[in-house]
Coordinates of C-alpha atoms (C1' of nucleotides) in Angstrom, one line a residue:
Chain A
M1 CA -10.1 26.1 -17.3
R2 CA -9.5 28.1 -14.1
D3 CA -6.9 30.6 -13.1
K4 CA -4.0 29.7 -10.9
R5 CA -5.0 30.0 -7.2
S6 CA -2.9 32.5 -5.3
K7 CA -2.5 32.8 -1.6
Q8 CA -4.9 35.7 -1.2
D9 CA -8.1 34.1 -2.4
G10 CA -9.5 33.2 1.0
D11 CA -11.3 30.0 0.2
D12 CA -9.6 27.4 2.3
E13 CA -7.6 27.5 5.5
P14 CA -4.8 25.0 4.8
S15 CA -4.0 26.3 1.3
T16 CA -0.8 24.3 1.7
R17 CA -2.7 20.9 1.6
P18 CA -2.7 19.8 -2.0
R19 CA -6.0 20.2 -3.9
F20 CA -6.4 16.5 -4.6
L21 CA -6.0 15.6 -0.9
Q22 CA -8.6 18.3 0.0
I23 CA -11.0 16.6 -2.4
A24 CA -10.2 13.2 -1.1
D25 CA -10.8 14.5 2.4
K26 CA -14.3 15.7 1.4
I27 CA -15.2 12.3 -0.1
R28 CA -13.8 10.6 3.0
E29 CA -16.0 12.6 5.2
K30 CA -19.0 11.6 3.2
I31 CA -18.1 8.0 3.6
E32 CA -17.5 8.4 7.3
R33 CA -20.7 10.3 7.8
G34 CA -22.6 7.5 6.0
D35 CA -23.7 9.6 3.1
L36 CA -22.0 6.9 1.0
T37 CA -22.1 3.4 2.2
V38 CA -20.6 0.0 1.3
H39 CA -20.6 -0.7 -2.4
D40 CA -22.1 2.7 -3.3
I41 CA -20.7 4.2 -6.4
L42 CA -18.5 7.3 -6.1
P43 CA -18.5 10.2 -8.6
S44 CA -16.4 9.5 -11.7
E45 CA -13.1 11.2 -12.4
R46 CA -14.8 13.4 -15.0
S47 CA -17.7 14.4 -12.8
L48 CA -15.4 15.2 -9.9
S49 CA -13.3 17.4 -12.1
E50 CA -16.5 19.4 -13.1
Q51 CA -17.8 19.5 -9.6
Y52 CA -14.6 20.9 -8.0
N53 CA -13.5 22.7 -11.1
V54 CA -10.2 21.0 -11.4
S55 CA -8.6 18.9 -14.2
R56 CA -9.5 15.3 -14.6
M57 CA -6.1 14.2 -13.4
T58 CA -6.6 16.0 -10.1
G59 CA -9.9 14.4 -9.6
R60 CA -8.3 11.1 -10.5
R61 CA -5.5 11.6 -7.9
A62 CA -8.1 12.2 -5.2
L63 CA -9.9 8.9 -6.0
E64 CA -6.6 7.1 -6.3
A65 CA -5.6 8.3 -2.8
L66 CA -8.8 6.9 -1.4
E67 CA -8.1 3.7 -3.3
T68 CA -4.6 3.1 -1.9
E69 CA -6.0 3.9 1.5
G70 CA -8.4 1.1 0.9
L71 CA -11.6 3.1 1.5
V72 CA -12.5 2.7 -2.1
Y73 CA -12.2 0.0 -4.7
N74 CA -12.1 0.1 -8.4
A75 CA -14.0 -2.2 -10.7
D76 CA -12.2 -2.0 -13.9
R77 CA -13.9 0.6 -16.1
R78 CA -17.2 0.4 -14.2
G79 CA -16.4 3.0 -11.6
R80 CA -15.2 3.3 -8.1
F81 CA -17.1 2.1 -5.1
V82 CA -17.0 2.2 -1.3
S83 CA -15.1 -0.7 0.1
P84 CA -16.8 -3.3 2.4
K85 CA -15.7 -3.8 6.0
R86 CA -12.5 -5.8 6.8
L87 CA -12.5 -9.4 7.6
N88 CA -10.7 -10.4 10.8
Y89 CA -8.4 -13.4 10.6
N90 CA -7.3 -14.9 13.9
V91 CA -4.0 -16.5 13.4
S92 CA -4.5 -18.8 16.4
N93 CA -7.6 -20.1 14.8
M94 CA -6.4 -21.3 11.5
V95 CA -8.4 -24.5 11.4
S96 CA -11.8 -23.1 11.3
F97 CA -11.4 -19.9 9.4
V98 CA -13.7 -20.8 6.6
V99 CA -16.3 -22.1 9.0
N100 CA -16.1 -19.0 11.1
A101 CA -16.3 -16.7 8.2
Q102 CA -19.3 -18.5 6.8
T103 CA -21.2 -18.4 10.1
N104 CA -20.4 -14.7 10.8
E105 CA -21.8 -11.7 9.0
F106 CA -19.5 -12.4 6.0
D107 CA -20.3 -15.2 3.8
L108 CA -17.3 -16.3 2.0
E109 CA -17.5 -18.0 -1.3
I110 CA -14.7 -20.0 -2.8
N111 CA -13.6 -20.5 -6.4
V112 CA -11.0 -23.1 -7.2
I113 CA -8.5 -21.6 -9.6
E114 CA -6.2 -24.5 -10.0
A115 CA -5.6 -27.9 -8.4
A116 CA -2.8 -30.2 -9.4
E117 CA 0.0 -32.5 -8.3
S118 CA 3.5 -31.2 -8.7
I119 CA 7.0 -31.4 -7.3
A120 CA 8.3 -29.4 -4.5
D121 CA 11.2 -26.9 -5.1
S122 CA 14.0 -26.7 -2.6
R123 CA 12.4 -24.0 -0.4
L124 CA 9.1 -25.8 -0.2
A125 CA 10.7 -29.2 0.5
A126 CA 12.7 -27.6 3.3
L127 CA 9.7 -26.0 4.9
L128 CA 7.8 -29.3 4.8
E129 CA 10.9 -31.1 6.1
Q130 CA 10.8 -33.4 3.1
P131 CA 13.5 -34.6 0.6
E132 CA 13.9 -32.3 -2.4
E133 CA 11.5 -32.9 -5.3
C134 CA 9.0 -34.7 -3.3
D135 CA 5.5 -34.9 -4.6
V136 CA 3.0 -32.4 -3.4
V137 CA -0.6 -31.6 -3.9
Q138 CA -1.2 -28.0 -4.7
Y139 CA -4.3 -25.9 -5.1
T140 CA -5.1 -22.3 -5.4
R141 CA -8.4 -20.8 -4.4
L142 CA -10.0 -17.4 -4.5
F143 CA -12.0 -16.3 -1.5
H144 CA -14.6 -13.7 -2.2
S145 CA -17.8 -12.3 -0.8
G146 CA -20.5 -11.5 -3.3
N147 CA -18.1 -11.0 -6.3
H148 CA -15.8 -8.9 -4.1
P149 CA -12.4 -10.7 -4.1
I150 CA -10.7 -10.8 -0.7
F151 CA -7.8 -13.1 -0.8
I152 CA -6.0 -15.8 -2.8
E153 CA -4.8 -18.9 -1.0
T154 CA -2.4 -21.5 -2.3
E155 CA -1.7 -24.5 -0.2
Y156 CA 0.8 -27.3 -0.7
L157 CA 0.3 -30.7 1.0
I158 CA 2.6 -33.7 1.1
A159 CA 1.1 -35.9 -1.5
E160 CA 2.2 -39.2 0.0
R161 CA 0.3 -38.4 3.2
F162 CA -3.0 -37.4 1.6
P163 CA -3.7 -39.8 -1.3
D164 CA -6.5 -38.8 -3.7
F165 CA -6.8 -35.4 -2.0
L166 CA -7.9 -33.7 -5.1
D167 CA -11.0 -35.9 -5.4
H168 CA -12.6 -33.9 -2.7
D169 CA -14.6 -30.8 -3.3
L170 CA -12.3 -27.9 -2.5
R171 CA -15.0 -25.3 -2.2
Q172 CA -15.1 -25.9 1.5
S173 CA -12.7 -25.8 4.5
T174 CA -9.8 -28.1 3.7
A175 CA -9.2 -28.4 7.5
Q176 CA -12.5 -30.4 7.6
I177 CA -11.4 -32.6 4.8
L178 CA -8.0 -33.3 6.5
E179 CA -9.7 -34.0 9.7
K180 CA -12.5 -36.2 8.5
S181 CA -10.7 -38.1 5.7
Y182 CA -7.2 -38.2 6.9
N183 CA -7.5 -37.8 10.6
T184 CA -5.0 -34.9 10.6
S185 CA -5.5 -31.5 12.1
A186 CA -3.5 -28.4 12.6
N187 CA -1.9 -28.0 16.0
T188 CA 0.7 -25.3 15.6
G189 CA 1.8 -23.0 12.8
D190 CA 4.7 -20.7 12.0
I191 CA 3.3 -17.6 10.4
V192 CA 4.9 -14.6 8.6
I193 CA 2.9 -11.5 7.6
R194 CA 4.3 -8.9 5.3
M195 CA 3.2 -6.2 2.9
R196 CA 4.5 -6.3 -0.7
G197 CA 3.8 -5.3 -4.3
V198 CA 1.2 -7.4 -6.1
Q199 CA 2.1 -9.6 -9.0
A200 CA 0.3 -9.4 -12.3
H201 CA -1.6 -12.6 -12.1
E202 CA -2.6 -11.9 -8.5
A203 CA -3.8 -8.4 -9.4
Q204 CA -6.1 -9.9 -12.0
L205 CA -7.7 -12.3 -9.6
L206 CA -8.0 -9.7 -6.8
N207 CA -9.3 -7.1 -9.3
I208 CA -6.7 -4.5 -8.3
A209 CA -4.3 -2.3 -10.2
A210 CA -0.9 -3.9 -11.1
S211 CA 1.0 -1.2 -9.1
H212 CA -0.8 -1.9 -5.8
T213 CA 0.2 -3.5 -2.6
V214 CA -1.1 -6.6 -0.8
I215 CA -0.6 -8.4 2.4
E216 CA 1.1 -11.8 2.2
L217 CA 0.6 -14.4 4.9
E218 CA 2.7 -17.5 4.8
Q219 CA 2.3 -20.4 7.2
V220 CA 3.8 -23.8 7.9
I221 CA 1.2 -26.0 9.6
R222 CA 2.1 -28.8 11.9
D223 CA 0.2 -31.7 13.4
D224 CA 0.1 -32.7 17.0
K225 CA 3.5 -34.4 16.7
G226 CA 5.1 -31.2 15.4
T227 CA 5.5 -32.6 11.9
P228 CA 4.7 -30.1 9.1
F229 CA 2.2 -31.3 6.6
C230 CA 1.0 -28.1 4.9
F231 CA 2.5 -24.9 3.6
G232 CA 0.1 -22.1 2.8
R233 CA 0.3 -18.7 1.3
Q234 CA -2.5 -16.2 1.4
V235 CA -2.4 -13.0 -0.6
W236 CA -4.9 -10.4 0.7
R237 CA -6.3 -7.2 -0.6
G238 CA -4.7 -5.0 2.0
E239 CA -7.8 -3.1 3.0
M240 CA -9.7 -6.3 3.5
A241 CA -7.2 -7.8 5.9
E242 CA -7.0 -7.6 9.7
F243 CA -5.0 -10.1 11.6
S244 CA -5.3 -10.8 15.3
A245 CA -3.3 -13.0 17.6
H246 CA -3.0 -13.8 21.2
A247 CA 0.7 -13.8 22.0
I248 CA 2.4 -15.5 24.9
V249 CA 5.8 -14.1 25.6
T250 CA 8.7 -16.6 25.3
R251 CA 11.7 -16.0 27.3
Chain B
M1 CA 8.2 13.5 -29.0
R2 CA 7.7 10.1 -30.3
D3 CA 5.0 8.6 -32.5
K4 CA 2.3 6.5 -31.0
R5 CA 3.3 2.9 -30.8
S6 CA 1.1 0.5 -32.8
K7 CA 0.9 -3.2 -32.7
Q8 CA 3.1 -3.9 -35.6
D9 CA 6.4 -2.3 -34.4
G10 CA 8.0 -5.5 -33.2
D11 CA 10.0 -4.1 -30.3
D12 CA 8.6 -5.9 -27.2
E13 CA 6.7 -9.1 -26.7
P14 CA 4.1 -8.0 -24.2
S15 CA 3.1 -4.8 -26.0
T16 CA 0.0 -4.9 -23.9
R17 CA 2.0 -4.2 -20.7
P18 CA 2.0 -0.5 -20.0
R19 CA 5.2 1.4 -20.8
F20 CA 5.6 2.6 -17.2
L21 CA 5.5 -0.9 -15.9
Q22 CA 8.0 -2.1 -18.5
I23 CA 10.4 0.6 -17.3
A24 CA 9.7 -0.3 -13.6
D25 CA 10.4 -3.9 -14.5
K26 CA 13.8 -3.0 -15.9
I27 CA 14.8 -1.1 -12.9
R28 CA 13.5 -3.8 -10.6
E29 CA 15.8 -6.3 -12.5
K30 CA 18.7 -4.0 -11.9
I31 CA 18.0 -4.0 -8.2
E32 CA 17.5 -7.8 -8.1
R33 CA 20.7 -8.4 -10.0
G34 CA 22.6 -6.2 -7.6
D35 CA 23.5 -3.5 -10.1
L36 CA 21.8 -1.2 -7.6
T37 CA 22.1 -1.9 -3.9
V38 CA 20.7 -0.6 -0.7
H39 CA 20.6 3.2 -0.5
D40 CA 21.9 3.6 -4.0
I41 CA 20.3 6.5 -5.9
L42 CA 18.0 5.7 -8.8
P43 CA 17.8 7.7 -12.0
S44 CA 15.6 10.8 -11.6
E45 CA 12.3 11.2 -13.3
R46 CA 13.7 13.6 -15.9
S47 CA 16.7 11.4 -16.7
L48 CA 14.5 8.3 -17.0
S49 CA 12.3 10.2 -19.4
E50 CA 15.3 11.0 -21.6
Q51 CA 16.8 7.5 -21.3
Y52 CA 13.6 5.7 -22.4
N53 CA 12.3 8.5 -24.6
V54 CA 9.0 8.9 -22.7
S55 CA 7.4 11.9 -20.9
R56 CA 8.4 12.8 -17.4
M57 CA 5.0 11.6 -16.1
T58 CA 5.6 8.1 -17.5
G59 CA 9.1 7.9 -15.9
R60 CA 7.5 9.2 -12.7
R61 CA 4.9 6.5 -12.7
A62 CA 7.5 3.8 -13.1
L63 CA 9.3 5.1 -10.1
E64 CA 6.1 5.5 -8.1
A65 CA 5.2 1.9 -8.8
L66 CA 8.5 0.8 -7.4
E67 CA 7.8 3.1 -4.4
T68 CA 4.4 1.6 -3.6
E69 CA 6.0 -1.8 -3.9
G70 CA 8.4 -0.8 -1.3
L71 CA 11.5 -1.5 -3.4
V72 CA 12.4 2.1 -3.5
Y73 CA 12.0 5.0 -1.1
N74 CA 11.8 8.7 -1.7
A75 CA 13.6 11.3 0.3
D76 CA 11.7 14.4 -0.4
R77 CA 13.2 16.3 -3.2
R78 CA 16.6 14.6 -2.9
G79 CA 15.9 11.7 -5.1
R80 CA 14.8 8.0 -4.9
F81 CA 16.9 5.3 -3.4
V82 CA 16.9 1.5 -3.1
S83 CA 15.2 0.5 0.1
P84 CA 17.0 -1.4 2.9
K85 CA 16.0 -4.9 4.0
R86 CA 13.0 -5.6 6.1
L87 CA 13.1 -5.8 9.9
N88 CA 11.5 -8.9 11.3
Y89 CA 9.2 -8.4 14.3
N90 CA 8.4 -11.5 16.3
V91 CA 5.1 -10.9 18.0
S92 CA 5.8 -13.6 20.6
N93 CA 8.9 -11.8 21.6
M94 CA 7.6 -8.3 22.4
V95 CA 9.7 -7.7 25.5
S96 CA 13.1 -7.8 24.0
F97 CA 12.4 -6.3 20.5
V98 CA 14.7 -3.4 20.9
V99 CA 17.4 -5.4 22.5
N100 CA 17.2 -8.0 19.7
A101 CA 17.2 -5.4 17.0
Q102 CA 20.2 -3.7 18.5
T103 CA 22.2 -6.8 18.8
N104 CA 21.4 -8.0 15.3
E105 CA 22.6 -6.6 12.0
F106 CA 20.1 -3.7 12.3
D107 CA 21.0 -1.1 14.8
L108 CA 17.9 0.7 15.7
E109 CA 18.0 4.2 17.0
I110 CA 15.2 5.9 18.9
N111 CA 14.0 9.5 18.9
V112 CA 11.5 10.5 21.5
I113 CA 8.9 12.6 19.7
E114 CA 6.6 13.3 22.6
A115 CA 6.2 12.2 26.3
A116 CA 3.5 13.4 28.5
E117 CA 0.9 12.6 31.1
S118 CA -2.7 12.6 29.8
I119 CA -6.2 11.2 30.4
A120 CA -7.5 8.1 28.8
D121 CA -10.4 8.3 26.4
S122 CA -13.1 5.7 26.6
R123 CA -11.6 3.3 24.2
L124 CA -8.2 3.3 25.9
A125 CA -9.7 3.1 29.3
A126 CA -11.7 0.0 28.3
L127 CA -8.6 -1.6 26.7
L128 CA -6.6 -1.1 29.9
E129 CA -9.6 -2.2 32.0
Q130 CA -9.5 1.1 33.9
P131 CA -12.3 3.6 34.8
E132 CA -12.8 6.3 32.2
E133 CA -10.6 9.3 32.3
C134 CA -7.9 7.6 34.3
D135 CA -4.4 9.1 34.2
V136 CA -2.0 7.6 31.7
V137 CA 1.6 8.2 30.7
Q138 CA 2.0 8.4 27.0
Y139 CA 5.0 8.6 24.8
T140 CA 5.7 8.5 21.1
R141 CA 9.0 7.3 19.7
L142 CA 10.4 7.1 16.2
F143 CA 12.5 4.0 15.5
H144 CA 15.0 4.4 12.7
S145 CA 18.2 3.0 11.4
G146 CA 20.7 5.5 10.2
N147 CA 18.3 8.2 9.3
H148 CA 15.9 5.8 7.6
P149 CA 12.6 5.8 9.5
I150 CA 11.1 2.4 10.2
F151 CA 8.2 2.8 12.5
I152 CA 6.5 5.0 15.1
E153 CA 5.4 3.6 18.4
T154 CA 3.0 5.2 20.8
E155 CA 2.5 3.5 24.2
Y156 CA 0.1 4.3 27.0
L157 CA 0.8 3.1 30.5
I158 CA -1.4 3.3 33.6
A159 CA 0.1 6.3 35.4
E160 CA -0.8 5.2 38.9
R161 CA 1.1 2.0 38.4
F162 CA 4.3 3.5 37.1
P163 CA 5.1 6.7 39.1
D164 CA 7.7 9.0 37.6
F165 CA 8.0 6.9 34.6
L166 CA 8.9 9.8 32.4
D167 CA 12.0 10.5 34.4
H168 CA 13.6 7.6 32.7
D169 CA 15.5 7.8 29.5
L170 CA 13.1 6.6 26.8
R171 CA 15.8 6.0 24.2
Q172 CA 16.0 2.4 25.3
S173 CA 13.8 -0.6 25.7
T174 CA 10.9 0.3 27.9
A175 CA 10.5 -3.3 28.7
Q176 CA 13.8 -3.1 30.6
I177 CA 12.6 0.0 32.5
L178 CA 9.4 -1.7 33.5
E179 CA 11.3 -4.8 34.6
K180 CA 14.1 -3.1 36.5
S181 CA 12.3 -0.2 38.1
Y182 CA 8.7 -1.5 38.5
N183 CA 9.2 -5.2 38.5
T184 CA 6.6 -5.6 35.8
S185 CA 7.1 -7.6 32.6
A186 CA 4.9 -8.6 29.7
N187 CA 3.4 -12.0 29.8
T188 CA 0.7 -12.0 27.1
G189 CA -0.5 -9.7 24.5
D190 CA -3.5 -9.2 22.2
I191 CA -2.3 -8.1 18.9
V192 CA -4.0 -6.8 15.8
I193 CA -2.2 -6.1 12.5
R194 CA -3.8 -4.2 9.6
M195 CA -2.8 -2.2 6.6
R196 CA -4.3 1.3 6.4
G197 CA -3.7 4.8 4.8
V198 CA -1.1 6.9 6.5
Q199 CA -2.1 10.1 8.4
A200 CA -0.5 13.4 7.6
H201 CA 1.6 13.6 10.8
E202 CA 2.7 10.0 10.5
A203 CA 3.7 10.5 6.9
Q204 CA 6.0 13.4 7.9
L205 CA 7.7 11.4 10.6
L206 CA 8.1 8.3 8.4
N207 CA 9.2 10.4 5.4
I208 CA 6.6 8.9 3.0
A209 CA 4.0 10.5 0.8
A210 CA 0.6 11.5 2.3
S211 CA -1.3 9.1 0.0
H212 CA 0.7 6.0 1.0
T213 CA -0.1 3.0 3.1
V214 CA 1.3 1.7 6.4
I215 CA 1.0 -1.3 8.6
E216 CA -0.5 -0.7 12.0
L217 CA 0.1 -3.0 14.9
E218 CA -1.9 -2.5 18.1
Q219 CA -1.3 -4.5 21.2
V220 CA -2.7 -4.7 24.8
I221 CA 0.1 -6.0 27.0
R222 CA -0.7 -8.0 30.2
D223 CA 1.3 -9.0 33.2
D224 CA 1.6 -12.5 34.7
K225 CA -1.7 -12.0 36.4
G226 CA -3.5 -11.2 33.2
T227 CA -3.9 -7.6 34.1
P228 CA -3.4 -5.1 31.2
F229 CA -0.8 -2.4 31.9
C230 CA 0.1 -1.1 28.5
F231 CA -1.5 -0.3 25.2
G232 CA 0.8 0.2 22.3
R233 CA 0.4 1.2 18.7
Q234 CA 3.1 0.8 16.1
V235 CA 2.9 2.4 12.6
W236 CA 5.3 0.8 10.2
R237 CA 6.5 1.7 6.8
G238 CA 5.0 -1.2 5.0
E239 CA 8.1 -2.3 3.1
M240 CA 10.1 -2.4 6.3
A241 CA 7.7 -4.6 8.2
E242 CA 7.6 -8.4 8.5
F243 CA 5.8 -10.0 11.4
S244 CA 6.3 -13.5 12.5
A245 CA 4.4 -15.6 15.0
H246 CA 4.2 -19.1 16.3
A247 CA 0.6 -20.0 16.6
I248 CA -0.9 -22.7 18.7
V249 CA -4.4 -23.7 17.6
T250 CA -7.1 -23.1 20.1
R251 CA -10.2 -25.3 19.9
Chain C
dT1 C1' -39.1 -11.9 -28.5
dG2 C1' -34.3 -12.2 -28.7
dA3 C1' -30.0 -11.0 -30.5
dT4 C1' -27.1 -7.5 -32.3
dT5 C1' -25.4 -3.1 -32.5
dA6 C1' -24.1 1.5 -31.5
dA7 C1' -23.6 5.3 -28.4
dC8 C1' -21.9 6.6 -24.3
dC9 C1' -20.1 5.8 -20.0
dT10 C1' -16.0 4.4 -17.2
dG11 C1' -11.1 4.2 -16.1
dG12 C1' -6.0 3.4 -18.3
dT13 C1' -2.2 5.3 -20.5
dA14 C1' 0.5 8.8 -22.4
dT15 C1' 2.3 13.5 -23.8
dA16 C1' 3.6 18.2 -23.0
dT17 C1' 3.9 21.9 -20.2
dA18 C1' 4.2 25.0 -16.2
dC19 C1' 5.4 26.5 -11.9
dC20 C1' 6.5 25.6 -7.0
dA21 C1' 9.2 24.0 -2.8
dC22 C1' 13.1 22.2 -1.2
dC23 C1' 17.9 20.3 -1.2
dT24 C1' 22.6 20.4 -2.3
dA25 C1' 26.9 21.9 -3.9
dG26 C1' 29.9 25.2 -5.3
dG27 C1' 31.3 29.8 -5.4
dC28 C1' 31.6 34.1 -3.4
dT29 C1' 31.9 37.5 0.1
dA30 C1' 33.0 39.4 4.6
Chain D
dT1 C1' 37.9 30.4 7.4
dA2 C1' 33.1 30.8 8.2
dG3 C1' 29.0 32.0 6.5
dC4 C1' 25.9 33.4 2.9
dC5 C1' 23.9 32.9 -1.4
dT6 C1' 22.8 31.4 -5.8
dA7 C1' 22.3 28.0 -9.6
dG8 C1' 20.8 23.8 -10.8
dG9 C1' 18.9 19.5 -9.6
dT10 C1' 14.9 16.8 -7.6
dG11 C1' 10.3 15.7 -6.8
dG12 C1' 5.2 17.8 -6.0
dT13 C1' 1.3 19.6 -8.0
dA14 C1' -1.7 20.9 -11.6
dT15 C1' -3.7 21.8 -16.2
dA16 C1' -5.1 20.4 -20.8
dT17 C1' -5.3 17.1 -24.2
dA18 C1' -5.7 12.8 -26.7
dC19 C1' -6.7 8.2 -27.7
dC20 C1' -7.6 3.4 -26.1
dA21 C1' -10.2 -0.5 -24.0
dG22 C1' -13.7 -2.4 -21.7
dG23 C1' -18.4 -2.1 -19.4
dT24 C1' -23.5 -0.7 -19.7
dT25 C1' -27.4 0.3 -21.7
dA26 C1' -30.8 1.4 -24.8
dA27 C1' -32.2 1.5 -29.5
dT28 C1' -32.5 -1.3 -33.4
dC29 C1' -33.0 -5.1 -36.3
dA30 C1' -34.3 -9.9 -37.6

DNA sequence: TGATTAACCTGGTATATACCACCTAGGCTA
DNA sequence: TAGCCTAGGTGGTATATACCAGGTTAATCA
């Protein structure tokens, strides 16, 4: 298609920087300048390869680079689009996250993926400070904003303490349910945040490629007596997550 | 090299799962079983392609998938190796992080990349609650464990408050310097954690590919009067990071 | 009008090839 | 012995090609 570029054809300055990153840079600039804005469609792999006179695989790598950066998302076989802004999650404010998000510029929608009673495995039982194989209520929900998935949350509650919990409508803040119907509210939490590879079923729900990366947030939530009553795990699209906290140094 | 696989050749159950992920799965199992342990070398792209009778690009994709997962790291042109365990960073414990890490199983080493006096830009000045263009002391350090880079930290201190700061040896906990020489210690911090694309110079220091992803942690550190005196930014290899916090719900 | 279909678009996977830059180890030379 | 150098290994980039699977859309048919 085109001859091998050699050093002397004075087109670019950093001829060391790979071609696919140069192309990614140009697209990134367009996004930062505002030529392309949130949810706008990007050029396809094939059109990029024509435009820059490279092979499709090179155009693809440029787009993939922007994708792993999080600037761009990919709706399976429809094209690639500019990602929306991040959502800020304040870890000191667990209770009212859904309420906050709904009253702010984001309006979060919730899909209930699964809701069932089950039995705690040993790790879960230990975290909840319960005997092994105790009954738990578990539900998984997908949080999204206008069809754009943001994170998956799975929560486990001690069944005994929250009878008939699953009769409630789970498309709302569960903190509100707990407070109104069971007079229980979160007081402290132990939180862990890490980055890890996505699992196949998560990738499907979050609409990302199976070889991508997510942010996992796990928390044990305690009441005002310090007794744990909930374990939660959130799996975020990395580019949609931003966690803030106010730390007080312990000595 | 090999004929196109069709549905009827009963070799695998999930013939839908891409070949490169199947290969990645097998390697992942080896790591989880312990056949391969920390810092062991993995098969090369070329040897994988022979072993599984696929093209080099397919073997490569398998290894790259494990790399973005964080299970595997890549030492430029030497090969791919099994990643070490994560380091846990307790955000409520900022002061003594270096001390902690050095006394635990990890022994962290520090390289000073840069140390200089400079002038705060508007964002930094605002974060430090100082007038614009105030003098700051800034230094960048690379934290690693036995040649394995873990994170980069850049800190900015108000110069006026910490005279001759750069005369100290920066290959130690700066919290200790601040406490011993300036009678200042961290009391609270405002922290933000996010995942983002790595920048070229960071990628070089962290020894990762330019199209990868990192965890960024930014914090404004305040003394016991609530006055900010330090702004810090850490850029972590995602697979090496794990952040924990104890949250107290604010209402 | 409403449903079906077909053409065309998108990205997903996979092969085969080529050349480059860099690292390492082993052998050779001074 | 100390240093250099080369051969072979590794990943990095890039092209060209092929076919598949799913989404979109517009033409077609009942």
